[in-house]
Coordinates of C-alpha atoms in Angstrom, one line a residue:
M1 CA 0.2 -30.9 13.4
W2 CA 3.4 -31.5 12.1
S3 CA 5.0 -28.4 12.0
L4 CA 7.7 -27.0 9.0
L5 CA 9.8 -24.7 12.2
P6 CA 11.9 -28.1 13.6
V7 CA 13.2 -28.0 9.4
L8 CA 14.0 -24.6 9.0
F9 CA 14.8 -23.4 11.7
S10 CA 17.5 -26.7 13.0
L11 CA 20.9 -25.4 11.5
A12 CA 20.0 -21.9 12.6
Q13 CA 17.8 -20.2 15.1
A14 CA 19.1 -16.7 15.5
T15 CA 15.4 -15.0 15.1
F16 CA 14.8 -14.7 18.5
I17 CA 11.1 -14.7 18.8
T18 CA 9.0 -14.4 21.6
S19 CA 6.3 -13.2 23.9
D20 CA 8.3 -13.1 27.1
A21 CA 8.7 -9.1 27.2
S22 CA 11.6 -10.0 29.5
N23 CA 13.2 -10.6 27.3
V24 CA 13.5 -6.9 26.1
I25 CA 12.5 -5.3 29.0
N26 CA 16.1 -2.4 29.8
S27 CA 17.8 -3.3 26.3
S28 CA 18.8 -1.1 23.9
F29 CA 18.0 -1.9 19.5
E30 CA 19.2 0.0 16.9
F31 CA 16.8 -0.4 15.2
I32 CA 12.7 -0.6 16.8
I33 CA 9.4 -1.5 14.4
V34 CA 6.7 -0.8 15.5
G35 CA 4.5 -2.8 13.8
G36 CA 5.2 -6.5 12.6
G37 CA 3.4 -7.0 9.2
T38 CA 3.8 -7.3 5.9
T39 CA 6.8 -4.3 5.5
G40 CA 7.1 -4.1 9.4
L41 CA 8.9 -7.4 9.1
A42 CA 10.7 -7.2 5.5
V43 CA 12.8 -4.6 6.4
A44 CA 13.6 -5.8 10.0
N45 CA 14.5 -8.2 7.4
R46 CA 16.9 -6.0 5.3
L47 CA 17.9 -3.8 8.8
A48 CA 19.0 -7.3 11.0
A49 CA 21.5 -7.7 8.3
N50 CA 23.9 -5.9 9.8
H51 CA 22.3 -4.2 12.9
T52 CA 20.3 -5.6 15.8
V53 CA 16.9 -4.6 15.3
L54 CA 13.0 -5.4 18.0
V55 CA 10.4 -5.5 15.7
V56 CA 6.9 -5.3 18.7
E57 CA 3.5 -6.3 17.4
Q58 CA 0.5 -6.5 19.1
G59 CA -1.0 -9.7 18.0
Q60 CA 0.4 -14.2 18.4
D61 CA 3.2 -15.5 16.5
L62 CA 0.8 -18.0 13.5
A63 CA 4.0 -19.8 12.0
D64 CA 1.8 -23.2 12.5
N65 CA -2.3 -22.2 11.7
E66 CA -3.5 -23.9 8.5
I67 CA -6.0 -21.5 8.5
V68 CA -3.4 -18.6 8.1
N69 CA -0.7 -20.6 6.0
S70 CA -3.2 -21.8 3.6
P71 CA -4.3 -20.3 0.4
F72 CA -7.6 -21.3 -0.1
T73 CA -9.8 -20.4 3.2
F74 CA -9.8 -17.3 2.5
A75 CA -12.2 -17.7 -0.3
A76 CA -13.9 -19.7 1.7
G77 CA -14.6 -17.5 3.9
T78 CA -12.8 -19.6 7.0
P79 CA -13.1 -17.6 9.8
S80 CA -8.8 -16.0 10.9
P81 CA -8.0 -16.4 13.7
C82 CA -4.4 -13.7 12.7
R83 CA -8.2 -11.6 10.8
F84 CA -9.8 -8.6 12.9
S85 CA -11.8 -5.4 12.5
M86 CA -13.3 -2.9 13.7
N87 CA -16.0 0.0 12.9
S88 CA -16.0 2.8 11.0
T89 CA -18.2 6.2 12.1
P90 CA -21.4 5.7 10.2
Q91 CA -21.1 6.1 6.7
I92 CA -23.4 8.0 3.4
G93 CA -26.6 5.3 2.9
F94 CA -29.5 6.3 1.0
G95 CA -32.1 8.6 0.5
G96 CA -29.9 9.6 4.2
T97 CA -29.4 6.5 5.9
R98 CA -26.3 6.1 7.5
R99 CA -24.4 2.9 8.1
S100 CA -21.6 1.6 10.7
L101 CA -18.3 -0.2 7.8
S102 CA -16.9 -2.8 9.1
L103 CA -13.0 -2.3 9.3
S104 CA -10.5 -5.6 9.4
Y105 CA -7.0 -5.8 9.9
G106 CA -4.8 -8.4 10.4
S107 CA -3.3 -9.1 13.4
C108 CA -0.4 -12.1 13.7
L109 CA 2.6 -12.1 12.6
G110 CA 2.7 -10.8 9.4
G111 CA -0.3 -8.9 9.2
G112 CA -2.0 -8.3 6.3
S113 CA -0.2 -10.3 4.8
S114 CA -1.8 -12.7 6.8
I115 CA -5.1 -12.3 6.0
N116 CA -5.4 -11.0 2.7
G117 CA -7.0 -12.7 -0.7
M118 CA -3.3 -12.4 -2.8
M119 CA -4.3 -11.2 -5.0
G120 CA -1.1 -10.1 -7.4
A121 CA -1.3 -6.6 -8.8
R122 CA 0.8 -4.3 -8.9
P123 CA 0.2 -0.2 -9.7
T124 CA 0.8 1.3 -12.9
F125 CA 3.7 3.9 -14.0
A126 CA 1.3 6.1 -14.4
S127 CA -0.1 5.7 -10.4
M128 CA 4.2 5.8 -9.4
N129 CA 4.0 8.7 -11.1
A130 CA 1.3 10.8 -10.1
I131 CA 3.1 9.9 -6.2
E132 CA 6.5 11.7 -8.0
A133 CA 4.3 14.9 -9.0
L134 CA 3.0 14.9 -5.6
G135 CA 6.2 15.7 -4.5
N136 CA 7.9 12.6 -4.4
P137 CA 11.3 12.6 -6.1
G138 CA 13.0 9.1 -6.6
W139 CA 9.5 7.4 -6.7
G140 CA 8.4 7.7 -10.0
W141 CA 7.4 3.5 -11.9
N142 CA 11.3 3.4 -13.0
D143 CA 12.4 3.4 -9.1
F144 CA 10.4 2.2 -7.8
L145 CA 10.3 -0.9 -10.1
P146 CA 13.3 -3.0 -9.2
Y147 CA 12.6 -2.8 -5.3
M148 CA 9.0 -4.7 -6.6
Q149 CA 11.5 -6.5 -7.7
N150 CA 14.0 -7.2 -4.8
S151 CA 10.9 -8.6 -3.1
E152 CA 10.1 -11.3 -5.5
T153 CA 10.9 -15.6 -6.7
F154 CA 7.9 -14.5 -9.0
A155 CA 7.9 -18.8 -10.6
P156 CA 7.0 -18.5 -14.1
P157 CA 3.6 -20.6 -15.4
N158 CA 4.6 -23.9 -16.5
P159 CA 4.0 -25.4 -20.4
W160 CA 0.6 -26.8 -19.0
Q161 CA -0.3 -24.4 -16.6
M162 CA 0.0 -22.1 -20.4
K163 CA -1.8 -23.5 -21.9
E164 CA -5.0 -23.4 -19.1
G165 CA -3.7 -19.5 -20.0
A166 CA -1.5 -18.0 -17.8
N167 CA 0.7 -15.8 -19.3
Y168 CA 4.3 -13.4 -17.9
I169 CA 6.7 -10.9 -19.2
A170 CA 9.7 -12.0 -17.6
V171 CA 11.3 -8.4 -17.5
V172 CA 9.1 -7.4 -15.4
H173 CA 9.2 -9.8 -12.5
G174 CA 12.3 -10.4 -9.9
Y175 CA 13.1 -14.5 -9.1
N176 CA 16.0 -13.7 -5.9
G177 CA 13.5 -12.3 -3.6
P178 CA 11.9 -13.5 -0.4
V179 CA 8.7 -13.5 -1.7
G180 CA 7.0 -16.2 -3.4
V181 CA 5.2 -15.7 -6.5
S182 CA 2.8 -17.4 -8.2
F183 CA 0.0 -19.5 -10.7
S184 CA -2.1 -21.8 -8.6
R185 CA -0.7 -25.2 -8.9
P186 CA -2.9 -26.3 -11.5
L187 CA -4.6 -23.4 -12.3
V188 CA -7.6 -23.0 -10.7
A189 CA -10.7 -23.2 -12.9
P190 CA -9.4 -22.8 -16.2
L191 CA -12.7 -23.2 -18.1
L192 CA -14.2 -20.5 -16.0
Q193 CA -11.0 -18.2 -17.0
R194 CA -11.5 -18.3 -20.9
I195 CA -14.8 -18.1 -20.1
A196 CA -14.5 -14.4 -18.2
K197 CA -11.6 -13.4 -20.6
K198 CA -14.2 -13.4 -23.5
T199 CA -17.0 -11.9 -21.6
I200 CA -15.1 -9.4 -20.6
Q201 CA -13.8 -9.0 -24.2
T202 CA -17.3 -8.9 -25.5
V203 CA -18.9 -6.5 -22.7
F204 CA -16.1 -3.4 -23.3
S205 CA -16.7 -4.2 -27.4
G206 CA -13.2 -5.4 -28.3
E207 CA -11.5 -1.8 -26.4
V208 CA -10.2 -4.0 -23.1
T209 CA -7.3 -6.3 -24.3
L210 CA -5.8 -9.4 -23.6
T211 CA -2.5 -9.0 -21.5
P212 CA 0.1 -11.4 -21.1
D213 CA 0.7 -9.9 -17.1
M214 CA -0.9 -7.1 -15.7
G215 CA 2.1 -6.5 -13.3
D216 CA 4.3 -4.5 -16.3
G217 CA 2.8 -1.4 -15.6
F218 CA 0.2 -1.0 -18.6
S219 CA -2.5 -2.9 -16.7
G220 CA -4.6 0.0 -17.8
G221 CA -7.0 -1.6 -20.4
H222 CA -6.4 -5.0 -20.2
V223 CA -7.5 -8.5 -18.7
S224 CA -5.9 -11.7 -18.0
S225 CA -5.8 -14.6 -16.1
F226 CA -3.7 -13.5 -12.3
Y227 CA -1.2 -15.2 -10.2
Y228 CA -0.5 -14.3 -6.6
Q229 CA 1.3 -14.2 -3.5
I230 CA 1.7 -18.1 -3.1
H231 CA 4.2 -20.6 -3.8
F232 CA 3.7 -24.1 -4.4
N233 CA 6.0 -26.2 -1.6
K234 CA 7.5 -29.7 -2.6
T235 CA 6.9 -31.2 0.9
L236 CA 3.7 -30.5 2.2
H237 CA 3.1 -31.0 -2.6
S238 CA 1.0 -27.6 -2.3
D239 CA 0.7 -24.3 -2.6
R240 CA 1.0 -21.2 0.0
R241 CA 0.7 -18.4 1.6
S242 CA 3.6 -15.8 1.0
S243 CA 2.7 -13.9 3.4
S244 CA 5.6 -11.8 5.2
A245 CA 6.2 -13.7 8.2
W246 CA 6.9 -16.8 5.5
S247 CA 8.6 -14.7 3.2
Y248 CA 11.0 -12.3 5.6
L249 CA 11.2 -13.6 8.6
Y250 CA 10.3 -17.8 9.1
P251 CA 12.8 -19.7 6.5
Q252 CA 16.1 -20.6 7.5
K253 CA 17.9 -18.9 5.4
Q254 CA 16.0 -15.7 6.3
Q255 CA 17.6 -15.5 9.8
R256 CA 19.0 -12.8 11.5
V257 CA 21.3 -13.4 14.3
G258 CA 20.3 -9.5 15.6
L259 CA 16.1 -9.8 14.9
T260 CA 14.8 -9.6 18.5
V261 CA 10.8 -9.6 16.9
L262 CA 8.2 -9.8 19.5
T263 CA 4.7 -10.7 19.9
E264 CA 1.4 -9.9 21.6
H265 CA 2.4 -6.7 23.0
T266 CA 1.3 -2.9 21.9
V267 CA 3.0 -0.5 21.5
N268 CA 1.5 2.7 23.2
S269 CA 3.9 5.7 22.1
V270 CA 7.9 6.5 20.6
V271 CA 9.7 8.1 23.3
T272 CA 11.0 11.5 22.2
S273 CA 13.4 14.1 23.0
T274 CA 13.2 18.1 21.9
S275 CA 16.2 20.2 20.9
T276 CA 17.2 23.4 21.9
S277 CA 15.5 24.1 18.0
G278 CA 12.7 22.6 18.4
K279 CA 14.0 18.9 16.4
I280 CA 12.3 15.7 17.5
T281 CA 14.3 13.1 18.7
A282 CA 12.4 9.7 19.6
T283 CA 14.9 7.6 22.4
G284 CA 12.7 4.5 22.0
I285 CA 9.3 3.1 22.5
L286 CA 6.5 2.5 25.9
I287 CA 5.7 -1.2 25.7
E288 CA 2.6 -2.0 27.2
P289 CA 1.3 -6.4 27.1
T290 CA -1.6 -6.5 24.0
T291 CA -4.3 -7.8 26.7
G292 CA -3.2 -5.2 29.6
G293 CA 0.1 -4.9 31.9
Q294 CA 2.6 -2.6 33.1
K295 CA 4.4 -0.6 30.7
F296 CA 8.4 -0.8 29.3
E297 CA 10.6 1.1 27.5
C298 CA 12.6 0.1 25.2
N299 CA 15.6 2.6 23.9
I300 CA 17.2 2.8 20.4
S301 CA 20.2 4.5 19.2
R302 CA 20.2 5.0 15.9
E303 CA 16.0 4.8 14.0
V304 CA 12.1 4.4 15.7
I305 CA 10.5 2.9 12.1
I306 CA 6.5 3.0 12.3
S307 CA 5.1 0.2 10.6
A308 CA 1.6 -0.3 12.4
G309 CA -0.7 0.0 8.9
A310 CA -2.8 2.3 7.9
L311 CA -5.5 2.1 10.9
H312 CA -3.6 2.7 13.2
S313 CA 0.2 3.9 12.3
P314 CA -1.4 8.1 13.1
A315 CA -3.2 6.8 16.6
I316 CA 0.9 5.8 18.0
L317 CA 1.9 9.3 16.8
Q318 CA -0.7 11.4 18.2
R319 CA -0.4 9.2 21.0
S320 CA 3.2 10.7 21.5
G321 CA 2.1 14.4 21.2
I322 CA 2.5 14.1 17.2
G323 CA -0.3 15.6 15.4
N324 CA -2.7 18.1 15.1
A325 CA -2.1 19.9 18.2
T326 CA -5.1 21.3 18.6
F327 CA -6.8 17.8 18.7
L328 CA -4.6 16.4 21.1
R329 CA -5.2 18.7 23.6
D330 CA -8.6 17.8 23.2
V331 CA -8.3 14.5 23.7
G332 CA -6.3 14.9 26.5
I333 CA -2.9 14.7 25.3
E334 CA 0.6 17.4 25.9
P335 CA 1.4 17.9 21.7
V336 CA 5.2 17.0 21.1
L337 CA 4.8 18.7 17.8
D338 CA 1.5 20.0 15.2
L339 CA 1.5 17.6 12.1
P340 CA -2.5 18.2 11.6
G341 CA -2.0 15.5 8.6
V342 CA -1.2 12.6 10.5
G343 CA -4.7 10.6 10.2
A344 CA -5.8 12.7 8.1
N345 CA -5.8 12.3 3.8
L346 CA -7.5 8.5 4.9
Q347 CA -7.9 6.2 1.6
D348 CA -9.9 2.8 0.7
H349 CA -10.9 1.5 -1.9
V350 CA -14.9 0.8 -2.3
G351 CA -16.2 -2.8 -3.0
L352 CA -19.5 -4.6 -4.7
Y353 CA -19.0 -7.9 -3.4
N354 CA -22.4 -7.9 -3.6
T355 CA -22.7 -10.3 -6.5
S356 CA -22.8 -13.8 -6.4
F357 CA -24.9 -14.9 -9.2
P358 CA -26.2 -19.3 -8.8
L359 CA -25.0 -21.6 -10.2
A360 CA -27.0 -22.8 -13.5
P361 CA -26.6 -26.4 -12.8
S362 CA -25.2 -27.5 -16.5
A363 CA -21.9 -25.7 -15.4
N364 CA -21.1 -27.7 -12.3
S365 CA -17.8 -28.7 -12.6
T366 CA -14.3 -28.0 -11.2
N367 CA -13.3 -26.9 -14.7
I368 CA -15.9 -24.4 -13.6
T369 CA -16.6 -23.5 -10.2
A370 CA -12.3 -25.1 -8.6
G371 CA -13.8 -27.7 -6.7
T372 CA -12.7 -27.3 -3.0
D373 CA -8.6 -25.3 -4.0
V374 CA -10.8 -21.5 -4.9
L375 CA -8.8 -18.3 -5.0
T376 CA -10.6 -15.3 -5.1
G377 CA -10.2 -13.1 -9.0
I378 CA -8.9 -15.7 -11.2
V379 CA -9.5 -13.3 -13.9
V380 CA -9.0 -9.6 -13.4
A381 CA -10.3 -6.3 -15.2
Q382 CA -9.0 -3.4 -15.4
P383 CA -10.5 -1.3 -18.0
T384 CA -9.7 2.5 -17.8
A385 CA -11.8 5.7 -18.0
Q386 CA -12.8 5.8 -21.8
D387 CA -13.7 1.9 -21.8
T388 CA -15.8 2.4 -18.7
L389 CA -17.2 5.2 -19.9
G390 CA -16.9 6.2 -22.7
L391 CA -14.8 9.5 -24.6
E392 CA -17.0 11.5 -23.9
D393 CA -18.4 11.2 -20.2
A394 CA -14.4 10.4 -19.9
H395 CA -14.0 13.7 -20.9
A396 CA -16.2 14.5 -18.3
M397 CA -15.0 13.0 -15.3
E398 CA -11.4 14.6 -15.7
N399 CA -12.7 18.3 -15.8
L400 CA -14.4 16.5 -13.2
L401 CA -10.8 15.9 -11.0
R402 CA -9.5 19.5 -12.1
N403 CA -12.2 21.7 -10.5
T404 CA -12.4 19.7 -7.6
S405 CA -12.3 22.5 -5.8
G406 CA -16.9 22.3 -5.9
Y407 CA -16.3 18.8 -2.6
A408 CA -16.7 20.4 0.5
V409 CA -13.5 20.4 2.1
S410 CA -15.8 20.3 5.2
V411 CA -16.7 16.8 4.2
S412 CA -13.3 16.0 3.5
G413 CA -10.6 14.7 5.4
V414 CA -8.2 16.7 4.5
V415 CA -5.8 19.4 5.5
N416 CA -7.0 21.9 3.7
P417 CA -8.1 22.8 0.2
E418 CA -5.4 23.2 -2.5
S419 CA -4.0 19.9 -0.9
L420 CA -7.0 17.7 -2.7
V421 CA -6.5 20.0 -5.9
A422 CA -3.2 19.0 -5.9
Q423 CA -4.5 15.6 -5.6
A424 CA -7.4 15.2 -7.3
A425 CA -5.4 16.6 -10.7
V426 CA -2.2 13.7 -10.5
M427 CA -5.2 11.4 -10.3
A428 CA -6.6 13.4 -13.4
D429 CA -3.6 13.1 -15.2
A430 CA -2.5 9.7 -14.7
Y431 CA -6.3 8.6 -16.1
H432 CA -5.1 10.8 -19.7
I433 CA -2.5 7.9 -19.7
D434 CA -4.7 5.2 -18.9
H435 CA -4.7 4.0 -15.8
P436 CA -7.1 2.0 -14.3
F437 CA -10.4 2.8 -14.0
I438 CA -12.6 0.7 -12.3
E439 CA -11.5 -2.9 -12.1
I440 CA -13.6 -6.3 -12.1
F441 CA -12.8 -10.1 -11.0
F442 CA -14.2 -13.0 -11.3
T443 CA -14.3 -15.9 -8.3
P444 CA -15.8 -19.6 -9.2
G445 CA -17.5 -21.4 -6.6
S446 CA -19.1 -24.2 -6.2
V447 CA -23.6 -23.0 -6.0
S448 CA -22.6 -19.1 -7.4
L449 CA -19.9 -17.2 -9.8
Q450 CA -18.6 -14.1 -9.0
V451 CA -18.4 -11.1 -11.0
A452 CA -17.0 -8.4 -8.0
A453 CA -15.8 -4.9 -8.5
H454 CA -14.0 -2.2 -6.8
T455 CA -13.3 0.9 -7.1
I456 CA -8.9 2.2 -8.1
L457 CA -8.3 5.5 -7.4
P458 CA -10.8 7.2 -4.8
L459 CA -11.3 10.7 -4.9
S460 CA -13.2 11.2 -1.0
R461 CA -11.4 11.3 2.1
G462 CA -11.7 10.4 5.5
R463 CA -9.5 10.5 8.6
I464 CA -8.8 8.6 11.4
Y465 CA -8.5 10.0 15.6
V466 CA -6.8 7.8 19.1
N467 CA -9.9 6.8 21.1
A468 CA -8.6 7.6 23.9
T469 CA -4.5 7.2 26.3
D470 CA -5.2 3.0 25.9
P471 CA -3.2 2.1 22.6
S472 CA -6.3 -1.4 23.1
A473 CA -9.0 1.0 22.2
D474 CA -9.8 1.1 18.4
P475 CA -9.2 4.9 16.4
I476 CA -12.0 6.1 15.4
A477 CA -12.7 6.2 10.8
D478 CA -14.6 7.8 9.5
M479 CA -13.7 7.5 6.0
Q480 CA -15.8 9.5 4.1
Y481 CA -16.7 7.1 1.9
L482 CA -18.4 8.1 -1.4
T483 CA -19.0 11.2 -0.2
S484 CA -17.9 12.7 -3.3
E485 CA -19.1 12.8 -7.3
V486 CA -17.0 11.2 -8.8
D487 CA -16.0 8.1 -6.8
M488 CA -20.0 8.5 -7.0
H489 CA -19.8 8.2 -10.5
V490 CA -16.7 6.0 -10.8
A491 CA -19.0 3.0 -8.5
V492 CA -22.0 3.4 -9.6
A493 CA -20.1 2.7 -13.1
A494 CA -19.0 -0.3 -11.8
A495 CA -22.0 -1.3 -11.1
R496 CA -23.8 -0.9 -14.2
R497 CA -20.0 -3.3 -15.9
I498 CA -21.8 -5.8 -13.5
S499 CA -25.3 -6.7 -14.6
R500 CA -23.8 -6.3 -18.2
I501 CA -21.0 -9.5 -17.5
A502 CA -24.2 -11.6 -15.8
V503 CA -26.2 -11.1 -19.2
T504 CA -23.2 -11.0 -21.7
P505 CA -22.2 -14.5 -23.3
P506 CA -20.9 -16.8 -23.4
F507 CA -20.5 -16.3 -18.9
S508 CA -23.9 -16.4 -18.7
D509 CA -24.0 -19.6 -19.9
L510 CA -23.0 -20.8 -17.3
I511 CA -25.1 -18.9 -14.5
T512 CA -29.0 -18.7 -14.0
K513 CA -31.7 -17.7 -16.6
N514 CA -33.1 -15.3 -13.6
A515 CA -29.8 -14.2 -11.6
L516 CA -29.6 -10.8 -11.8
D517 CA -33.3 -10.5 -9.6
E518 CA -31.4 -13.5 -7.2
A519 CA -28.5 -12.1 -6.6
G520 CA -30.6 -8.3 -5.8
V521 CA -28.3 -6.6 -8.6
P522 CA -29.7 -4.8 -10.8
R523 CA -30.9 -4.9 -14.4
V524 CA -29.5 -3.4 -17.4
N525 CA -31.8 -1.4 -17.2
A526 CA -32.2 -0.2 -14.9
T527 CA -32.0 3.6 -13.8
E528 CA -29.6 6.1 -11.9
E529 CA -31.1 6.0 -9.1
E530 CA -32.1 2.0 -8.2
V531 CA -27.9 1.1 -9.1
K532 CA -27.5 4.3 -6.9
K533 CA -29.5 3.3 -4.1
W534 CA -28.4 -0.6 -5.0
V535 CA -25.1 0.4 -4.5
L536 CA -25.4 2.9 -1.8
D537 CA -27.2 0.0 0.2
T538 CA -24.5 -2.8 -0.2
Y539 CA -21.1 -1.5 -1.0
V540 CA -18.1 -2.6 1.5
S541 CA -14.9 -1.3 2.7
D542 CA -11.8 -3.3 0.2
I543 CA -9.5 -3.3 2.9
H544 CA -7.3 -1.3 1.1
F545 CA -6.5 1.7 3.5
V546 CA -4.1 4.0 2.8
G547 CA -2.7 8.0 2.8
S548 CA -3.5 8.6 6.8
N549 CA -0.3 10.0 7.0
S550 CA 0.9 10.7 3.7
M551 CA 4.3 11.3 2.0
M552 CA 3.2 14.9 0.5
P553 CA 5.2 18.1 0.5
R554 CA 4.0 19.7 4.7
E555 CA 2.1 22.5 3.6
L556 CA -1.0 19.9 1.6
G557 CA -0.9 17.9 4.2
G558 CA 1.9 15.6 4.4
V559 CA 3.9 14.1 7.1
V560 CA 6.1 12.6 5.8
S561 CA 9.2 13.5 3.1
P562 CA 10.5 10.9 0.5
E563 CA 13.0 9.7 2.4
L564 CA 9.9 8.6 4.5
L565 CA 11.5 10.9 6.8
V566 CA 8.1 12.1 10.1
Y567 CA 8.8 16.1 9.6
G568 CA 9.9 17.8 12.2
T569 CA 12.0 14.5 13.4
T570 CA 15.5 12.8 12.4
N571 CA 15.2 9.9 12.7
L572 CA 11.4 8.1 13.8
R573 CA 10.1 6.8 9.4
I574 CA 7.1 6.2 8.7
A575 CA 7.5 3.2 6.0
D576 CA 3.9 1.1 5.5
A577 CA 0.4 1.4 2.9
S578 CA -0.8 5.6 5.6
I579 CA 2.4 7.3 4.0
L580 CA 0.8 6.6 0.4
P581 CA -0.8 9.6 -0.6
L582 CA -2.7 8.0 -3.2
S583 CA -4.6 4.8 -3.9
V584 CA -2.5 3.7 -6.6
F585 CA -1.8 -0.4 -5.3
P586 CA -5.4 -2.2 -6.8
H587 CA -4.1 -4.7 -3.8
P588 CA -2.1 -3.4 -2.0
T589 CA 0.8 -5.9 -0.8
L590 CA 3.1 -6.4 -4.0
G591 CA 3.3 -2.2 -3.7
L592 CA 4.3 -2.5 -0.3
Y593 CA 7.1 -4.7 0.1
G594 CA 8.2 -2.5 -3.1
V595 CA 7.7 0.4 0.0
A596 CA 9.6 -1.7 3.0
E597 CA 13.0 -2.1 0.2
K598 CA 12.8 1.2 -0.7
A599 CA 12.1 2.7 2.7
A600 CA 15.7 -0.3 4.2
D601 CA 16.7 0.8 1.6
M602 CA 17.6 4.7 2.3
I603 CA 18.2 3.8 6.1
L604 CA 20.3 1.6 5.1
L605 CA 22.0 5.1 2.8
T606 CA 21.3 7.1 5.9
V607 CA 23.4 4.9 7.9
Q608 CA 25.7 4.3 5.4
K609 CA 27.0 8.3 5.3
G610 CA 26.2 8.4 9.1
S611 CA 29.5 6.1 9.5
G612 CA 31.5 7.0 7.2
R613 CA 32.1 3.6 5.5
D614 CA 31.7 3.0 2.1

């Protein structure tokens, strides 16, 4: 296969990517980043402009892999060499049954951004202000938006795309960042997009309205065509995935002479020392080949940044002796720092994806089916609680959140009841100012059209534990999906709206007359128990894991400060989805680039203060 890499690197072979550990053994770097995924490569890029940085990634370098680089393989369901999975512990099912769910993650350079659906979602004004209200000054919408803009090169839709339904708000986007964001060229299934928007407005009685841009911070109550983490490659004359690898690592202009990337190696633990005052300082990391082999150390002179994702970052801390001291002793790890929040507060959206409706023969047109170039979620709606439930039931939902003490903490992955009460209160505040309640999105296909939905701001909280001292073993994830009454209400409401869409013209004209029954989706007049059974029998992980090293006050179970420093340490930070105390990113990647940009900014500010230089 023809490769772009020689073209990109012909003038500047600066960044060093290797799977050979002999290139780094006995080496010292200013910074080491654990994980070459979405956030890890972004942080590395910014730090390595003027500092030496080592990134350690457990997966491969798949720069030339077309399955990874094409944006159209995700919706097609093509197996990716970067996609790995583990199983959750048995989760709640209908009538007391239990079932394990597959939890996928990216394991290659680019991580989750190399396997995701590339949907260009952002958090909202209300949700980021909720993050700030949990004791995180500087993380509100107005402070966070510039970091998302710094990461982005947005390609405004051309006149043809706008005629087909694309639109945008110029002032909310960035135009000089590494990550390409754009609508597809040509726009996918434009007739389906128009029909989907019209149907949503009908189903929600005109309360969900068209907006030019879902990324303006006020997406609640709106519907729009969606843009993606993709860019148009003029050489190949096609859209390409804008992974963090193809945004921050591979391009010629992103080369960094101080950056070394070691692939196919796993970080066993962080090496630390303890001062007489009890403060923990990271001195390096312990590494081994992903397939097994001899361990070795690499040292740092400044900081270690963990960016291995919400499923794996807690296990690295736990293997390093940082976590709940009682648990660590039980699994044979000597505690270094008692931090009970490590691995707690784990969250994920619940996905309702068993919702593909057979295509009517009369609708078999590429303007509806998209042909071979399919993207997931070409039209997205984010109704509010009031849009979805009505005024009275929306107020009841808020009251339920404000009286969360009734949710048994014994089945919740929080450190203490106060933590859950505080989180539920800011969630209620967010819903009150029109934060999205659910997300509904439309995906074309050659034989069926999908109307999927997922929850956005779950209250259920799980935990993740290190499996053993063997880093090759997957951690144990107890997700606790739908254990909160609030989350079950949300999922049932989402399911009912899917059913309503399927019988509402003009969308219903595109699918068979018995599409609901053929798809196995509950009928519009189904009982509450029937809908609940369908939800519990069919829900899946949305693969949007957050919260397992939450940025909250330590007394509420927080693991990192607003500066992303692990409590009790001097130079150990976390910069990935695990720091989010609430699941506020409807699709995480664009928001996570903002986290990475902000993390790098704070780290460099620390360096600047320490050096005494401007």
